[in-house]
Amino acid sequence: ASAGKALAGEPPDVKKNHNESETKHQQDVETAGQSGEGGDGCKAKQGFRIGSWSEEHPFHLDEGNVQKREMNEPKFKLASQVTELNLKLESAEGVLRKQEEWESGVAMANSQLRETTSKRLAQIKDLVQDFAEKV
């Protein structure tokens, strides 16, 4: 943009440093854009250096998907187990509710039987006393 241009109002040493910086940046961009092989055996492609290991062992998207699936399998297995346990828990809670309802019904029936028995015993007692008085 302003390569080689001095900015107005800046001291001469700032202008010189700015120009050197712009020139260095331009050289770096040109070097990075060139395709070729460096001294370390790495190739430059579109400004990125590719090492020899990455060319020998390229990372494929399929490998990433396999790794992702392998990592997700335990999660899915646990999720399945959690779902199964939740279903069993709901079933057990249903059985427990029925048991509690049954126990409540039995307790109510027992209470009614005790009340009825108490009334009958009181009637028997009165009848026995009446009979004893008449005899």
CSV table of N, CA and C in Angstrom, one decimal:
chain,number,residue,atom,x,y,z
A,1,ALA,N,0.8,-1.2,0.0
A,1,ALA,CA,0.0,0.0,0.0
A,1,ALA,C,0.9,1.2,0.0
A,2,SER,N,1.7,1.4,1.1
A,2,SER,CA,2.5,2.6,1.1
A,2,SER,C,4.0,2.2,1.0
A,3,ALA,N,4.3,1.1,0.3
A,3,ALA,CA,5.6,0.6,0.2
A,3,ALA,C,6.5,1.6,-0.5
A,4,GLY,N,7.6,2.0,0.1
A,4,GLY,CA,8.5,2.9,-0.5
A,4,GLY,C,8.1,4.3,-0.3
A,5,LYS,N,7.0,4.6,0.2
A,5,LYS,CA,6.6,6.0,0.4
A,5,LYS,C,6.8,6.4,1.9
A,6,ALA,N,7.3,7.6,2.0
A,6,ALA,CA,7.6,8.2,3.3
A,6,ALA,C,6.3,8.9,3.8
A,7,LEU,N,6.0,8.7,5.0
A,7,LEU,CA,4.8,9.3,5.5
A,7,LEU,C,5.1,10.8,5.9
A,8,ALA,N,4.2,11.7,5.6
A,8,ALA,CA,4.4,13.1,5.8
A,8,ALA,C,4.4,13.3,7.3
A,9,GLY,N,5.2,14.2,7.8
A,9,GLY,CA,5.2,14.6,9.2
A,9,GLY,C,6.0,13.7,10.1
A,10,GLU,N,6.7,12.7,9.6
A,10,GLU,CA,7.5,11.8,10.4
A,10,GLU,C,8.9,12.2,10.3
A,11,PRO,N,9.7,12.0,11.4
A,11,PRO,CA,11.1,12.3,11.3
A,11,PRO,C,11.8,11.3,10.4
A,12,PRO,N,13.0,11.7,9.8
A,12,PRO,CA,13.7,10.9,8.8
A,12,PRO,C,14.0,9.5,9.3
A,13,ASP,N,14.4,9.3,10.6
A,13,ASP,CA,14.7,8.0,11.0
A,13,ASP,C,13.5,7.0,11.1
A,14,VAL,N,12.3,7.6,11.4
A,14,VAL,CA,11.1,6.8,11.3
A,14,VAL,C,10.8,6.4,9.9
A,15,LYS,N,10.9,7.4,9.0
A,15,LYS,CA,10.7,7.1,7.6
A,15,LYS,C,11.6,6.0,7.1
A,16,LYS,N,12.9,6.0,7.4
A,16,LYS,CA,13.8,5.0,7.0
A,16,LYS,C,13.4,3.7,7.5
A,17,ASN,N,13.1,3.6,8.8
A,17,ASN,CA,12.7,2.3,9.4
A,17,ASN,C,11.4,1.8,8.8
A,18,HIS,N,10.4,2.7,8.5
A,18,HIS,CA,9.2,2.3,7.9
A,18,HIS,C,9.4,1.7,6.5
A,19,ASN,N,10.3,2.4,5.7
A,19,ASN,CA,10.6,1.9,4.4
A,19,ASN,C,11.3,0.5,4.4
A,20,GLU,N,12.3,0.3,5.4
A,20,GLU,CA,13.0,-0.9,5.5
A,20,GLU,C,12.0,-2.0,5.9
A,21,SER,N,11.1,-1.7,6.8
A,21,SER,CA,10.1,-2.7,7.2
A,21,SER,C,9.2,-3.1,6.1
A,22,GLU,N,8.7,-2.1,5.2
A,22,GLU,CA,7.9,-2.5,4.1
A,22,GLU,C,8.7,-3.3,3.1
A,23,THR,N,9.9,-3.0,2.9
A,23,THR,CA,10.8,-3.8,1.9
A,23,THR,C,10.9,-5.2,2.4
A,24,LYS,N,11.2,-5.4,3.7
A,24,LYS,CA,11.4,-6.7,4.3
A,24,LYS,C,10.1,-7.5,4.2
A,25,HIS,N,9.0,-6.9,4.5
A,25,HIS,CA,7.7,-7.6,4.4
A,25,HIS,C,7.5,-8.1,3.0
A,26,GLN,N,7.7,-7.2,2.0
A,26,GLN,CA,7.5,-7.6,0.6
A,26,GLN,C,8.4,-8.8,0.3
A,27,GLN,N,9.7,-8.8,0.7
A,27,GLN,CA,10.6,-9.9,0.4
A,27,GLN,C,10.0,-11.2,1.1
A,28,ASP,N,9.6,-11.1,2.3
A,28,ASP,CA,9.0,-12.3,3.0
A,28,ASP,C,7.8,-12.8,2.3
A,29,VAL,N,6.9,-12.0,1.8
A,29,VAL,CA,5.8,-12.4,1.0
A,29,VAL,C,6.2,-13.1,-0.2
A,30,GLU,N,7.1,-12.6,-1.0
A,30,GLU,CA,7.6,-13.2,-2.2
A,30,GLU,C,8.2,-14.5,-2.0
A,31,THR,N,9.1,-14.6,-0.9
A,31,THR,CA,9.7,-15.9,-0.6
A,31,THR,C,8.7,-16.9,-0.2
A,32,ALA,N,7.7,-16.5,0.6
A,32,ALA,CA,6.7,-17.5,1.1
A,32,ALA,C,5.9,-18.0,-0.1
A,33,GLY,N,5.6,-17.1,-1.1
A,33,GLY,CA,4.8,-17.5,-2.2
A,33,GLY,C,5.5,-18.4,-3.2
A,34,GLN,N,6.8,-18.5,-3.2
A,34,GLN,CA,7.5,-19.3,-4.1
A,34,GLN,C,7.4,-20.8,-3.7
A,35,SER,N,7.3,-21.6,-4.8
A,35,SER,CA,7.2,-23.1,-4.5
A,35,SER,C,8.6,-23.6,-4.7
A,36,GLY,N,9.1,-24.4,-3.8
A,36,GLY,CA,10.4,-25.0,-4.0
A,36,GLY,C,10.8,-25.7,-2.7
A,37,GLU,N,12.0,-26.2,-2.7
A,37,GLU,CA,12.4,-27.0,-1.6
A,37,GLU,C,13.4,-26.3,-0.8
A,38,GLY,N,13.3,-26.2,0.5
A,38,GLY,CA,14.3,-25.5,1.3
A,38,GLY,C,15.4,-26.4,1.7
A,39,GLY,N,16.4,-25.9,2.4
A,39,GLY,CA,17.5,-26.7,2.8
A,39,GLY,C,17.2,-27.8,3.8
A,40,ASP,N,16.1,-27.7,4.4
A,40,ASP,CA,15.7,-28.7,5.4
A,40,ASP,C,14.8,-29.8,4.8
A,41,GLY,N,14.7,-29.8,3.5
A,41,GLY,CA,13.9,-30.9,2.9
A,41,GLY,C,12.4,-30.7,2.9
A,42,CYS,N,12.0,-29.5,3.3
A,42,CYS,CA,10.6,-29.1,3.4
A,42,CYS,C,10.2,-28.3,2.1
A,43,LYS,N,9.0,-28.5,1.7
A,43,LYS,CA,8.5,-27.8,0.5
A,43,LYS,C,7.6,-26.7,0.9
A,44,ALA,N,7.6,-25.6,0.1
A,44,ALA,CA,6.7,-24.5,0.4
A,44,ALA,C,5.6,-24.5,-0.6
A,45,LYS,N,4.4,-24.4,-0.2
A,45,LYS,CA,3.2,-24.4,-1.1
A,45,LYS,C,2.4,-23.2,-0.6
A,46,GLN,N,2.1,-22.3,-1.5
A,46,GLN,CA,1.2,-21.2,-1.2
A,46,GLN,C,1.5,-20.5,0.2
A,47,GLY,N,2.8,-20.3,0.4
A,47,GLY,CA,3.2,-19.6,1.6
A,47,GLY,C,3.3,-20.5,2.9
A,48,PHE,N,3.0,-21.8,2.8
A,48,PHE,CA,3.1,-22.7,3.9
A,48,PHE,C,4.1,-23.7,3.6
A,49,ARG,N,4.9,-24.1,4.6
A,49,ARG,CA,5.9,-25.1,4.5
A,49,ARG,C,5.4,-26.4,4.9
A,50,ILE,N,5.6,-27.4,4.1
A,50,ILE,CA,5.1,-28.7,4.4
A,50,ILE,C,6.3,-29.6,4.7
A,51,GLY,N,6.4,-30.2,5.8
A,51,GLY,CA,7.5,-31.0,6.2
A,51,GLY,C,7.4,-32.4,5.6
A,52,SER,N,8.5,-33.1,5.5
A,52,SER,CA,8.5,-34.4,4.9
A,52,SER,C,7.6,-35.4,5.6
A,53,TRP,N,7.5,-35.3,7.0
A,53,TRP,CA,6.7,-36.3,7.7
A,53,TRP,C,5.2,-36.1,7.2
A,54,SER,N,4.7,-34.9,7.0
A,54,SER,CA,3.4,-34.7,6.6
A,54,SER,C,3.1,-35.2,5.3
A,55,GLU,N,4.1,-35.3,4.4
A,55,GLU,CA,3.8,-35.8,3.1
A,55,GLU,C,3.9,-37.3,3.1
A,56,GLU,N,4.7,-37.9,4.0
A,56,GLU,CA,4.7,-39.4,4.1
A,56,GLU,C,3.5,-39.9,4.8
A,57,HIS,N,3.0,-39.1,5.7
A,57,HIS,CA,1.8,-39.5,6.6
A,57,HIS,C,0.8,-38.5,6.5
A,58,PRO,N,0.1,-38.4,5.3
A,58,PRO,CA,-0.9,-37.3,5.2
A,58,PRO,C,-2.1,-37.7,6.1
A,59,PHE,N,-2.7,-36.6,6.6
A,59,PHE,CA,-3.9,-36.8,7.5
A,59,PHE,C,-5.1,-36.7,6.6
A,60,HIS,N,-5.8,-37.8,6.5
A,60,HIS,CA,-7.0,-37.9,5.7
A,60,HIS,C,-8.3,-37.6,6.6
A,61,LEU,N,-9.3,-37.0,5.9
A,61,LEU,CA,-10.5,-36.7,6.7
A,61,LEU,C,-11.1,-38.0,7.2
A,62,ASP,N,-11.0,-39.1,6.4
A,62,ASP,CA,-11.5,-40.4,6.9
A,62,ASP,C,-10.9,-40.8,8.2
A,63,GLU,N,-9.6,-40.6,8.4
A,63,GLU,CA,-8.9,-40.9,9.6
A,63,GLU,C,-9.5,-40.1,10.8
A,64,GLY,N,-9.8,-38.8,10.5
A,64,GLY,CA,-10.4,-38.0,11.5
A,64,GLY,C,-11.7,-38.5,11.9
A,65,ASN,N,-12.5,-38.9,10.9
A,65,ASN,CA,-13.9,-39.4,11.2
A,65,ASN,C,-13.8,-40.7,12.0
A,66,VAL,N,-12.8,-41.5,11.7
A,66,VAL,CA,-12.7,-42.8,12.4
A,66,VAL,C,-12.3,-42.5,13.8
A,67,GLN,N,-11.3,-41.6,14.0
A,67,GLN,CA,-10.9,-41.2,15.4
A,67,GLN,C,-12.1,-40.6,16.1
A,68,LYS,N,-12.9,-39.8,15.5
A,68,LYS,CA,-14.0,-39.1,16.1
A,68,LYS,C,-15.1,-40.2,16.5
A,69,ARG,N,-15.3,-41.2,15.6
A,69,ARG,CA,-16.2,-42.2,15.9
A,69,ARG,C,-15.7,-43.1,17.1
A,70,GLU,N,-14.4,-43.4,17.1
A,70,GLU,CA,-13.9,-44.2,18.2
A,70,GLU,C,-14.0,-43.4,19.5
A,71,MET,N,-13.9,-42.1,19.5
A,71,MET,CA,-14.0,-41.4,20.7
A,71,MET,C,-15.5,-41.3,21.1
A,72,ASN,N,-16.4,-41.3,20.1
A,72,ASN,CA,-17.8,-41.1,20.4
A,72,ASN,C,-18.5,-42.4,20.8
A,73,GLU,N,-17.9,-43.6,20.5
A,73,GLU,CA,-18.5,-44.9,20.8
A,73,GLU,C,-18.7,-45.0,22.3
A,74,PRO,N,-17.7,-44.7,23.1
A,74,PRO,CA,-18.0,-44.9,24.6
A,74,PRO,C,-19.1,-43.9,25.0
A,75,LYS,N,-19.1,-42.8,24.5
A,75,LYS,CA,-20.2,-41.8,24.8
A,75,LYS,C,-21.6,-42.4,24.5
A,76,PHE,N,-21.7,-42.9,23.3
A,76,PHE,CA,-23.0,-43.5,22.8
A,76,PHE,C,-23.3,-44.7,23.7
A,77,LYS,N,-22.3,-45.5,24.0
A,77,LYS,CA,-22.6,-46.7,24.8
A,77,LYS,C,-23.1,-46.3,26.2
A,78,LEU,N,-22.4,-45.3,26.8
A,78,LEU,CA,-22.9,-44.8,28.1
A,78,LEU,C,-24.2,-44.2,28.0
A,79,ALA,N,-24.5,-43.4,26.9
A,79,ALA,CA,-25.8,-42.8,26.8
A,79,ALA,C,-26.9,-43.9,26.7
A,80,SER,N,-26.6,-45.0,26.0
A,80,SER,CA,-27.5,-46.1,25.8
A,80,SER,C,-27.7,-46.7,27.2
A,81,GLN,N,-26.7,-46.9,28.0
A,81,GLN,CA,-26.8,-47.5,29.3
A,81,GLN,C,-27.6,-46.6,30.2
A,82,VAL,N,-27.4,-45.3,30.1
A,82,VAL,CA,-28.2,-44.3,30.9
A,82,VAL,C,-29.6,-44.4,30.6
A,83,THR,N,-29.9,-44.5,29.2
A,83,THR,CA,-31.3,-44.6,28.8
A,83,THR,C,-32.0,-45.8,29.3
A,84,GLU,N,-31.2,-47.0,29.2
A,84,GLU,CA,-31.8,-48.2,29.7
A,84,GLU,C,-32.0,-48.2,31.2
A,85,LEU,N,-31.1,-47.6,32.0
A,85,LEU,CA,-31.3,-47.5,33.4
A,85,LEU,C,-32.4,-46.6,33.8
A,86,ASN,N,-32.6,-45.5,33.0
A,86,ASN,CA,-33.8,-44.6,33.2
A,86,ASN,C,-35.1,-45.3,33.0
A,87,LEU,N,-35.1,-46.2,32.0
A,87,LEU,CA,-36.3,-47.0,31.7
A,87,LEU,C,-36.6,-47.9,32.9
A,88,LYS,N,-35.5,-48.6,33.3
A,88,LYS,CA,-35.7,-49.5,34.5
A,88,LYS,C,-36.1,-48.8,35.7
A,89,LEU,N,-35.6,-47.6,35.9
A,89,LEU,CA,-35.9,-46.8,37.1
A,89,LEU,C,-37.4,-46.4,37.0
A,90,GLU,N,-37.9,-46.0,35.9
A,90,GLU,CA,-39.3,-45.6,35.7
A,90,GLU,C,-40.2,-46.8,36.0
A,91,SER,N,-39.8,-48.0,35.5
A,91,SER,CA,-40.5,-49.2,35.7
A,91,SER,C,-40.6,-49.5,37.2
A,92,ALA,N,-39.4,-49.4,37.9
A,92,ALA,CA,-39.4,-49.7,39.3
A,92,ALA,C,-40.2,-48.7,40.1
A,93,GLU,N,-40.2,-47.4,39.7
A,93,GLU,CA,-41.0,-46.4,40.3
A,93,GLU,C,-42.5,-46.7,40.2
A,94,GLY,N,-42.9,-47.2,39.0
A,94,GLY,CA,-44.3,-47.6,38.7
A,94,GLY,C,-44.7,-48.7,39.6
A,95,VAL,N,-43.8,-49.8,39.8
A,95,VAL,CA,-44.1,-50.9,40.6
A,95,VAL,C,-44.2,-50.4,42.1
A,96,LEU,N,-43.3,-49.5,42.5
A,96,LEU,CA,-43.3,-49.0,43.8
A,96,LEU,C,-44.6,-48.2,44.1
A,97,ARG,N,-45.0,-47.4,43.2
A,97,ARG,CA,-46.3,-46.7,43.3
A,97,ARG,C,-47.5,-47.6,43.5
A,98,LYS,N,-47.5,-48.7,42.7
A,98,LYS,CA,-48.6,-49.7,42.8
A,98,LYS,C,-48.5,-50.3,44.2
A,99,GLN,N,-47.3,-50.7,44.6
A,99,GLN,CA,-47.2,-51.3,45.9
A,99,GLN,C,-47.7,-50.4,47.1
A,100,GLU,N,-47.3,-49.1,47.0
A,100,GLU,CA,-47.7,-48.1,48.0
A,100,GLU,C,-49.2,-48.0,48.0
A,101,GLU,N,-49.8,-48.0,46.8
A,101,GLU,CA,-51.3,-47.8,46.7
A,101,GLU,C,-52.0,-49.1,47.3
A,102,TRP,N,-51.4,-50.3,47.0
A,102,TRP,CA,-51.9,-51.5,47.6
A,102,TRP,C,-51.8,-51.5,49.1
A,103,GLU,N,-50.7,-51.1,49.6
A,103,GLU,CA,-50.5,-51.0,51.1
A,103,GLU,C,-51.4,-50.0,51.7
A,104,SER,N,-51.6,-48.9,51.0
A,104,SER,CA,-52.6,-47.9,51.5
A,104,SER,C,-54.0,-48.5,51.6
A,105,GLY,N,-54.4,-49.2,50.5
A,105,GLY,CA,-55.7,-49.8,50.5
A,105,GLY,C,-55.9,-50.9,51.6
A,106,VAL,N,-54.8,-51.7,51.8
A,106,VAL,CA,-54.9,-52.7,52.8
A,106,VAL,C,-55.0,-52.0,54.2
A,107,ALA,N,-54.2,-50.9,54.4
A,107,ALA,CA,-54.3,-50.2,55.7
A,107,ALA,C,-55.7,-49.7,55.9
A,108,MET,N,-56.3,-49.1,54.9
A,108,MET,CA,-57.6,-48.6,55.0
A,108,MET,C,-58.6,-49.7,55.3
A,109,ALA,N,-58.5,-50.8,54.6
A,109,ALA,CA,-59.5,-51.9,54.8
A,109,ALA,C,-59.3,-52.4,56.3
A,110,ASN,N,-58.0,-52.5,56.7
A,110,ASN,CA,-57.7,-53.0,58.1
A,110,ASN,C,-58.4,-52.1,59.1
A,111,SER,N,-58.3,-50.8,58.9
A,111,SER,CA,-58.8,-49.8,59.8
A,111,SER,C,-60.4,-49.9,59.8
A,112,GLN,N,-61.0,-50.1,58.7
A,112,GLN,CA,-62.4,-50.3,58.6
A,112,GLN,C,-62.9,-51.6,59.3
A,113,LEU,N,-62.1,-52.7,59.2
A,113,LEU,CA,-62.4,-53.9,59.8
A,113,LEU,C,-62.3,-53.8,61.3
A,114,ARG,N,-61.2,-53.1,61.8
A,114,ARG,CA,-61.1,-52.9,63.2
A,114,ARG,C,-62.3,-52.1,63.8
A,115,GLU,N,-62.7,-51.1,63.1
A,115,GLU,CA,-63.8,-50.3,63.5
A,115,GLU,C,-65.1,-51.1,63.6
A,116,THR,N,-65.3,-51.9,62.6
A,116,THR,CA,-66.5,-52.8,62.5
A,116,THR,C,-66.4,-53.8,63.7
A,117,THR,N,-65.3,-54.4,63.9
A,117,THR,CA,-65.1,-55.4,64.9
A,117,THR,C,-65.3,-54.7,66.3
A,118,SER,N,-64.8,-53.5,66.5
A,118,SER,CA,-65.0,-52.8,67.7
A,118,SER,C,-66.5,-52.6,68.0
A,119,LYS,N,-67.3,-52.2,67.0
A,119,LYS,CA,-68.7,-52.0,67.1
A,119,LYS,C,-69.4,-53.3,67.4
A,120,ARG,N,-69.0,-54.4,66.8
A,120,ARG,CA,-69.7,-55.7,67.0
A,120,ARG,C,-69.4,-56.2,68.4
A,121,LEU,N,-68.1,-56.0,68.9
A,121,LEU,CA,-67.8,-56.4,70.2
A,121,LEU,C,-68.6,-55.6,71.3
A,122,ALA,N,-68.8,-54.3,71.0
A,122,ALA,CA,-69.6,-53.5,71.9
A,122,ALA,C,-71.1,-54.0,71.9
A,123,GLN,N,-71.6,-54.4,70.7
A,123,GLN,CA,-73.0,-54.9,70.7
A,123,GLN,C,-73.1,-56.2,71.4
A,124,ILE,N,-72.1,-57.1,71.3
A,124,ILE,CA,-72.1,-58.4,72.0
A,124,ILE,C,-72.0,-58.1,73.5
A,125,LYS,N,-71.2,-57.2,73.9
A,125,LYS,CA,-71.1,-56.9,75.3
A,125,LYS,C,-72.5,-56.4,75.9
A,126,ASP,N,-73.1,-55.6,75.1
A,126,ASP,CA,-74.4,-55.1,75.6
A,126,ASP,C,-75.5,-56.2,75.6
A,127,LEU,N,-75.5,-57.1,74.6
A,127,LEU,CA,-76.4,-58.2,74.6
A,127,LEU,C,-76.1,-59.1,75.8
A,128,VAL,N,-74.9,-59.4,76.1
A,128,VAL,CA,-74.6,-60.3,77.2
A,128,VAL,C,-75.0,-59.7,78.5
A,129,GLN,N,-74.9,-58.4,78.7
A,129,GLN,CA,-75.3,-57.7,79.9
A,129,GLN,C,-76.8,-57.7,80.0
A,130,ASP,N,-77.5,-57.5,78.9
A,130,ASP,CA,-79.0,-57.5,78.9
A,130,ASP,C,-79.5,-59.0,79.2
A,131,PHE,N,-78.8,-59.9,78.7
A,131,PHE,CA,-79.2,-61.3,79.0
A,131,PHE,C,-79.0,-61.7,80.4
A,132,ALA,N,-77.8,-61.2,80.9
A,132,ALA,CA,-77.5,-61.5,82.4
A,132,ALA,C,-78.5,-60.8,83.3
A,133,GLU,N,-78.9,-59.6,82.9
A,133,GLU,CA,-79.9,-58.9,83.8
A,133,GLU,C,-81.3,-59.6,83.7
A,134,LYS,N,-81.6,-60.2,82.6
A,134,LYS,CA,-82.9,-60.9,82.5
A,134,LYS,C,-82.9,-62.2,83.2
A,135,VAL,N,-81.8,-62.8,83.3
A,135,VAL,CA,-81.8,-64.1,83.9
A,135,VAL,C,-81.6,-64.1,85.3
